[in-house]
Amino acid sequence: MTDEHCVTRDHIELWNKRVLPDGLASVGLGTVLRGSMLPIVVWLGVAAFVYFIYNPVVAAVEGGLFLAFSLLGFTLRRRSGHSAKCSLYGAIGGVLDKSMAGI
């Protein structure tokens, strides 16, 4: 898969569809993060809640889960032939997307 066709609307589904241009276009990491504001706020909100209410260790475990899922997504994308850039964006976008599956 070539770099110019890897990071496209079809490859990374974002929560806020308005941040993507019409048609296929390369998407930067800033666009992925801007389009994923709801999942980012939820991840950070839960981390802040458990940090202050329970224990900082619980917040570290949540951060570790995010990192583990991101690394797993990155590895799976690299094995399927995607570029490193595409794999990084897809892994972060994928974790943020799948974490909001019930909302």
Short mmCIF file of N, CA and C in Angstrom, two decimals:
data_model
loop_
_atom_site.label_atom_id
_atom_site.label_comp_id
_atom_site.label_asym_id
_atom_site.label_seq_id
_atom_site.Cartn_x
_atom_site.Cartn_y
_atom_site.Cartn_z
N MET A 1 0.85 -1.16 0.00
CA MET A 1 0.00 0.00 0.00
C MET A 1 0.90 1.23 0.00
N THR A 2 0.64 2.16 -0.86
CA THR A 2 1.48 3.34 -0.95
C THR A 2 1.11 4.36 0.13
N ASP A 3 2.07 5.21 0.48
CA ASP A 3 1.86 6.18 1.54
C ASP A 3 0.72 7.14 1.24
N GLU A 4 0.62 7.58 0.00
CA GLU A 4 -0.39 8.59 -0.30
C GLU A 4 -1.82 8.04 -0.26
N HIS A 5 -1.98 6.73 -0.30
CA HIS A 5 -3.31 6.15 -0.26
C HIS A 5 -3.60 5.47 1.07
N CYS A 6 -2.65 5.45 1.98
CA CYS A 6 -2.82 4.71 3.22
C CYS A 6 -3.68 5.47 4.23
N VAL A 7 -3.35 6.69 4.49
CA VAL A 7 -4.05 7.45 5.51
C VAL A 7 -5.17 8.23 4.82
N THR A 8 -6.32 7.61 4.68
CA THR A 8 -7.44 8.22 3.98
C THR A 8 -8.70 8.12 4.83
N ARG A 9 -9.77 8.69 4.32
CA ARG A 9 -11.05 8.64 5.01
C ARG A 9 -11.46 7.18 5.26
N ASP A 10 -11.22 6.30 4.32
CA ASP A 10 -11.63 4.92 4.49
C ASP A 10 -10.77 4.17 5.50
N HIS A 11 -9.56 4.64 5.71
CA HIS A 11 -8.64 3.93 6.60
C HIS A 11 -8.85 4.31 8.06
N ILE A 12 -9.10 5.58 8.34
CA ILE A 12 -9.27 6.05 9.71
C ILE A 12 -10.65 6.68 9.83
N GLU A 13 -11.51 6.07 10.60
CA GLU A 13 -12.84 6.62 10.84
C GLU A 13 -12.77 7.52 12.05
N LEU A 14 -13.14 8.77 11.88
CA LEU A 14 -13.10 9.73 12.97
C LEU A 14 -14.50 10.02 13.47
N TRP A 15 -14.59 10.39 14.73
CA TRP A 15 -15.90 10.68 15.29
C TRP A 15 -16.51 11.93 14.68
N ASN A 16 -15.73 12.96 14.50
CA ASN A 16 -16.25 14.21 13.96
C ASN A 16 -15.95 14.24 12.46
N LYS A 17 -16.89 13.86 11.65
CA LYS A 17 -16.69 13.74 10.20
C LYS A 17 -16.39 15.08 9.53
N ARG A 18 -16.73 16.19 10.17
CA ARG A 18 -16.55 17.51 9.55
C ARG A 18 -15.08 17.89 9.41
N VAL A 19 -14.16 17.23 10.14
CA VAL A 19 -12.76 17.63 10.05
C VAL A 19 -12.08 17.06 8.81
N LEU A 20 -12.72 16.12 8.14
CA LEU A 20 -12.11 15.51 6.97
C LEU A 20 -12.58 16.19 5.70
N PRO A 21 -11.69 16.34 4.72
CA PRO A 21 -12.11 16.91 3.45
C PRO A 21 -12.95 15.92 2.65
N ASP A 22 -13.64 16.41 1.63
CA ASP A 22 -14.41 15.52 0.77
C ASP A 22 -13.45 14.66 -0.05
N GLY A 23 -13.82 13.41 -0.24
CA GLY A 23 -12.99 12.50 -1.03
C GLY A 23 -11.79 11.98 -0.27
N LEU A 24 -10.90 11.28 -0.99
CA LEU A 24 -9.71 10.71 -0.38
C LEU A 24 -8.62 11.76 -0.28
N ALA A 25 -8.01 11.84 0.89
CA ALA A 25 -6.93 12.79 1.12
C ALA A 25 -6.09 12.31 2.28
N SER A 26 -4.82 12.66 2.28
CA SER A 26 -3.97 12.32 3.41
C SER A 26 -4.45 13.06 4.64
N VAL A 27 -4.37 12.38 5.77
CA VAL A 27 -4.84 12.93 7.02
C VAL A 27 -3.66 12.98 7.99
N GLY A 28 -3.45 14.12 8.63
CA GLY A 28 -2.38 14.27 9.60
C GLY A 28 -2.80 13.83 10.98
N LEU A 29 -1.82 13.67 11.86
CA LEU A 29 -2.11 13.25 13.23
C LEU A 29 -2.96 14.28 13.95
N GLY A 30 -2.74 15.56 13.68
CA GLY A 30 -3.56 16.60 14.29
C GLY A 30 -5.03 16.46 13.93
N THR A 31 -5.30 16.09 12.70
CA THR A 31 -6.68 15.89 12.25
C THR A 31 -7.29 14.68 12.94
N VAL A 32 -6.51 13.62 13.10
CA VAL A 32 -7.01 12.44 13.81
C VAL A 32 -7.38 12.81 15.24
N LEU A 33 -6.51 13.56 15.91
CA LEU A 33 -6.78 13.94 17.29
C LEU A 33 -7.93 14.94 17.39
N ARG A 34 -8.00 15.90 16.47
CA ARG A 34 -9.09 16.87 16.47
C ARG A 34 -10.43 16.19 16.22
N GLY A 35 -10.45 15.19 15.38
CA GLY A 35 -11.68 14.47 15.10
C GLY A 35 -12.07 13.48 16.17
N SER A 36 -11.18 13.25 17.12
CA SER A 36 -11.42 12.27 18.18
C SER A 36 -11.51 12.93 19.55
N MET A 37 -12.05 14.12 19.62
CA MET A 37 -12.09 14.84 20.89
C MET A 37 -12.94 14.15 21.95
N LEU A 38 -14.07 13.57 21.58
CA LEU A 38 -14.91 12.89 22.56
C LEU A 38 -14.17 11.73 23.22
N PRO A 39 -13.57 10.81 22.48
CA PRO A 39 -12.84 9.73 23.14
C PRO A 39 -11.66 10.22 23.97
N ILE A 40 -10.97 11.27 23.51
CA ILE A 40 -9.84 11.80 24.28
C ILE A 40 -10.33 12.36 25.60
N VAL A 41 -11.42 13.09 25.58
CA VAL A 41 -11.98 13.66 26.81
C VAL A 41 -12.42 12.55 27.76
N VAL A 42 -13.02 11.50 27.23
CA VAL A 42 -13.46 10.38 28.07
C VAL A 42 -12.25 9.69 28.71
N TRP A 43 -11.22 9.38 27.92
CA TRP A 43 -10.02 8.73 28.46
C TRP A 43 -9.39 9.60 29.55
N LEU A 44 -9.23 10.90 29.28
CA LEU A 44 -8.61 11.79 30.27
C LEU A 44 -9.52 12.01 31.48
N GLY A 45 -10.80 12.08 31.26
CA GLY A 45 -11.74 12.25 32.37
C GLY A 45 -11.74 11.06 33.31
N VAL A 46 -11.76 9.87 32.76
CA VAL A 46 -11.71 8.67 33.60
C VAL A 46 -10.37 8.60 34.34
N ALA A 47 -9.28 8.93 33.66
CA ALA A 47 -7.97 8.91 34.31
C ALA A 47 -7.91 9.91 35.46
N ALA A 48 -8.42 11.12 35.25
CA ALA A 48 -8.42 12.12 36.31
C ALA A 48 -9.31 11.70 37.47
N PHE A 49 -10.46 11.12 37.16
CA PHE A 49 -11.37 10.66 38.21
C PHE A 49 -10.73 9.60 39.08
N VAL A 50 -10.18 8.56 38.45
CA VAL A 50 -9.59 7.48 39.25
C VAL A 50 -8.30 7.94 39.95
N TYR A 51 -7.60 8.91 39.37
CA TYR A 51 -6.39 9.42 40.02
C TYR A 51 -6.73 10.10 41.35
N PHE A 52 -7.76 10.93 41.35
CA PHE A 52 -8.09 11.68 42.56
C PHE A 52 -8.98 10.90 43.52
N ILE A 53 -9.85 10.04 43.03
CA ILE A 53 -10.77 9.32 43.90
C ILE A 53 -10.16 8.03 44.44
N TYR A 54 -9.51 7.25 43.58
CA TYR A 54 -8.99 5.96 44.02
C TYR A 54 -7.50 6.03 44.34
N ASN A 55 -6.69 5.99 43.29
CA ASN A 55 -5.26 5.87 43.50
C ASN A 55 -4.56 6.22 42.19
N PRO A 56 -3.41 6.87 42.24
CA PRO A 56 -2.67 7.16 41.01
C PRO A 56 -2.26 5.90 40.24
N VAL A 57 -2.14 4.79 40.94
CA VAL A 57 -1.77 3.53 40.27
C VAL A 57 -2.86 3.10 39.29
N VAL A 58 -4.11 3.32 39.65
CA VAL A 58 -5.22 2.95 38.77
C VAL A 58 -5.18 3.79 37.50
N ALA A 59 -4.84 5.07 37.63
CA ALA A 59 -4.71 5.92 36.44
C ALA A 59 -3.55 5.46 35.58
N ALA A 60 -2.46 5.00 36.20
CA ALA A 60 -1.32 4.48 35.45
C ALA A 60 -1.70 3.19 34.72
N VAL A 61 -2.53 2.38 35.32
CA VAL A 61 -3.00 1.15 34.65
C VAL A 61 -3.84 1.51 33.43
N GLU A 62 -4.70 2.52 33.56
CA GLU A 62 -5.49 2.96 32.40
C GLU A 62 -4.58 3.45 31.27
N GLY A 63 -3.57 4.25 31.62
CA GLY A 63 -2.59 4.70 30.63
C GLY A 63 -1.85 3.54 30.00
N GLY A 64 -1.55 2.53 30.79
CA GLY A 64 -0.89 1.33 30.27
C GLY A 64 -1.77 0.56 29.30
N LEU A 65 -3.07 0.51 29.60
CA LEU A 65 -4.00 -0.14 28.67
C LEU A 65 -4.06 0.59 27.35
N PHE A 66 -4.12 1.92 27.40
CA PHE A 66 -4.13 2.70 26.17
C PHE A 66 -2.86 2.44 25.36
N LEU A 67 -1.72 2.44 26.03
CA LEU A 67 -0.45 2.20 25.35
C LEU A 67 -0.39 0.78 24.78
N ALA A 68 -0.85 -0.20 25.55
CA ALA A 68 -0.81 -1.59 25.08
C ALA A 68 -1.69 -1.78 23.84
N PHE A 69 -2.90 -1.22 23.86
CA PHE A 69 -3.78 -1.35 22.71
C PHE A 69 -3.22 -0.60 21.49
N SER A 70 -2.59 0.54 21.75
CA SER A 70 -1.97 1.29 20.64
C SER A 70 -0.82 0.50 20.03
N LEU A 71 0.01 -0.10 20.85
CA LEU A 71 1.13 -0.91 20.35
C LEU A 71 0.63 -2.14 19.60
N LEU A 72 -0.43 -2.77 20.10
CA LEU A 72 -1.01 -3.92 19.40
C LEU A 72 -1.54 -3.51 18.03
N GLY A 73 -2.27 -2.40 17.97
CA GLY A 73 -2.78 -1.91 16.69
C GLY A 73 -1.66 -1.56 15.74
N PHE A 74 -0.61 -0.91 16.25
CA PHE A 74 0.54 -0.54 15.42
C PHE A 74 1.20 -1.81 14.85
N THR A 75 1.41 -2.81 15.69
CA THR A 75 2.05 -4.05 15.25
C THR A 75 1.21 -4.77 14.20
N LEU A 76 -0.08 -4.85 14.42
CA LEU A 76 -0.95 -5.54 13.45
C LEU A 76 -0.97 -4.81 12.11
N ARG A 77 -0.96 -3.49 12.14
CA ARG A 77 -0.96 -2.73 10.89
C ARG A 77 0.38 -2.86 10.17
N ARG A 78 1.49 -2.87 10.92
CA ARG A 78 2.80 -3.03 10.28
C ARG A 78 2.92 -4.41 9.63
N ARG A 79 2.40 -5.44 10.29
CA ARG A 79 2.45 -6.80 9.72
C ARG A 79 1.62 -6.92 8.46
N SER A 80 0.57 -6.09 8.34
CA SER A 80 -0.26 -6.17 7.14
C SER A 80 0.28 -5.31 6.00
N GLY A 81 1.45 -4.68 6.20
CA GLY A 81 2.11 -3.98 5.11
C GLY A 81 1.94 -2.47 5.07
N HIS A 82 1.38 -1.88 6.11
CA HIS A 82 1.23 -0.43 6.13
C HIS A 82 2.54 0.24 6.50
N SER A 83 2.69 1.50 6.14
CA SER A 83 3.89 2.26 6.51
C SER A 83 3.85 2.55 8.01
N ALA A 84 4.99 2.98 8.56
CA ALA A 84 5.05 3.30 9.99
C ALA A 84 4.12 4.47 10.33
N LYS A 85 4.10 5.49 9.48
CA LYS A 85 3.23 6.64 9.70
C LYS A 85 1.76 6.23 9.68
N CYS A 86 1.40 5.45 8.70
CA CYS A 86 0.03 4.98 8.57
C CYS A 86 -0.35 4.10 9.77
N SER A 87 0.57 3.26 10.20
CA SER A 87 0.31 2.38 11.33
C SER A 87 0.13 3.16 12.62
N LEU A 88 0.93 4.21 12.81
CA LEU A 88 0.81 5.03 14.02
C LEU A 88 -0.54 5.74 14.06
N TYR A 89 -0.89 6.41 12.98
CA TYR A 89 -2.16 7.13 12.93
C TYR A 89 -3.34 6.16 13.07
N GLY A 90 -3.26 5.04 12.39
CA GLY A 90 -4.34 4.06 12.45
C GLY A 90 -4.49 3.44 13.83
N ALA A 91 -3.37 3.20 14.51
CA ALA A 91 -3.42 2.61 15.84
C ALA A 91 -4.06 3.56 16.84
N ILE A 92 -3.64 4.81 16.82
CA ILE A 92 -4.21 5.80 17.75
C ILE A 92 -5.68 6.04 17.43
N GLY A 93 -5.99 6.24 16.16
CA GLY A 93 -7.39 6.44 15.77
C GLY A 93 -8.25 5.23 16.07
N GLY A 94 -7.69 4.03 15.89
CA GLY A 94 -8.43 2.80 16.15
C GLY A 94 -8.75 2.62 17.62
N VAL A 95 -7.78 2.89 18.49
CA VAL A 95 -8.03 2.77 19.93
C VAL A 95 -9.08 3.76 20.38
N LEU A 96 -8.96 4.99 19.90
CA LEU A 96 -9.95 6.01 20.29
C LEU A 96 -11.32 5.66 19.75
N ASP A 97 -11.39 5.12 18.53
CA ASP A 97 -12.66 4.75 17.92
C ASP A 97 -13.31 3.57 18.65
N LYS A 98 -12.54 2.52 18.87
CA LYS A 98 -13.10 1.30 19.48
C LYS A 98 -13.42 1.49 20.94
N SER A 99 -12.78 2.42 21.61
CA SER A 99 -13.07 2.63 23.03
C SER A 99 -14.44 3.27 23.24
N MET A 100 -15.01 3.87 22.22
CA MET A 100 -16.32 4.51 22.32
C MET A 100 -17.40 3.67 21.67
N ALA A 101 -17.20 2.37 21.55
CA ALA A 101 -18.11 1.50 20.80
C ALA A 101 -19.55 1.53 21.30
N GLY A 102 -19.79 1.72 22.57
CA GLY A 102 -21.16 1.67 23.07
C GLY A 102 -21.84 3.03 23.19
N ILE A 103 -21.13 4.08 22.85
CA ILE A 103 -21.68 5.43 23.08
C ILE A 103 -22.28 6.00 21.81
#
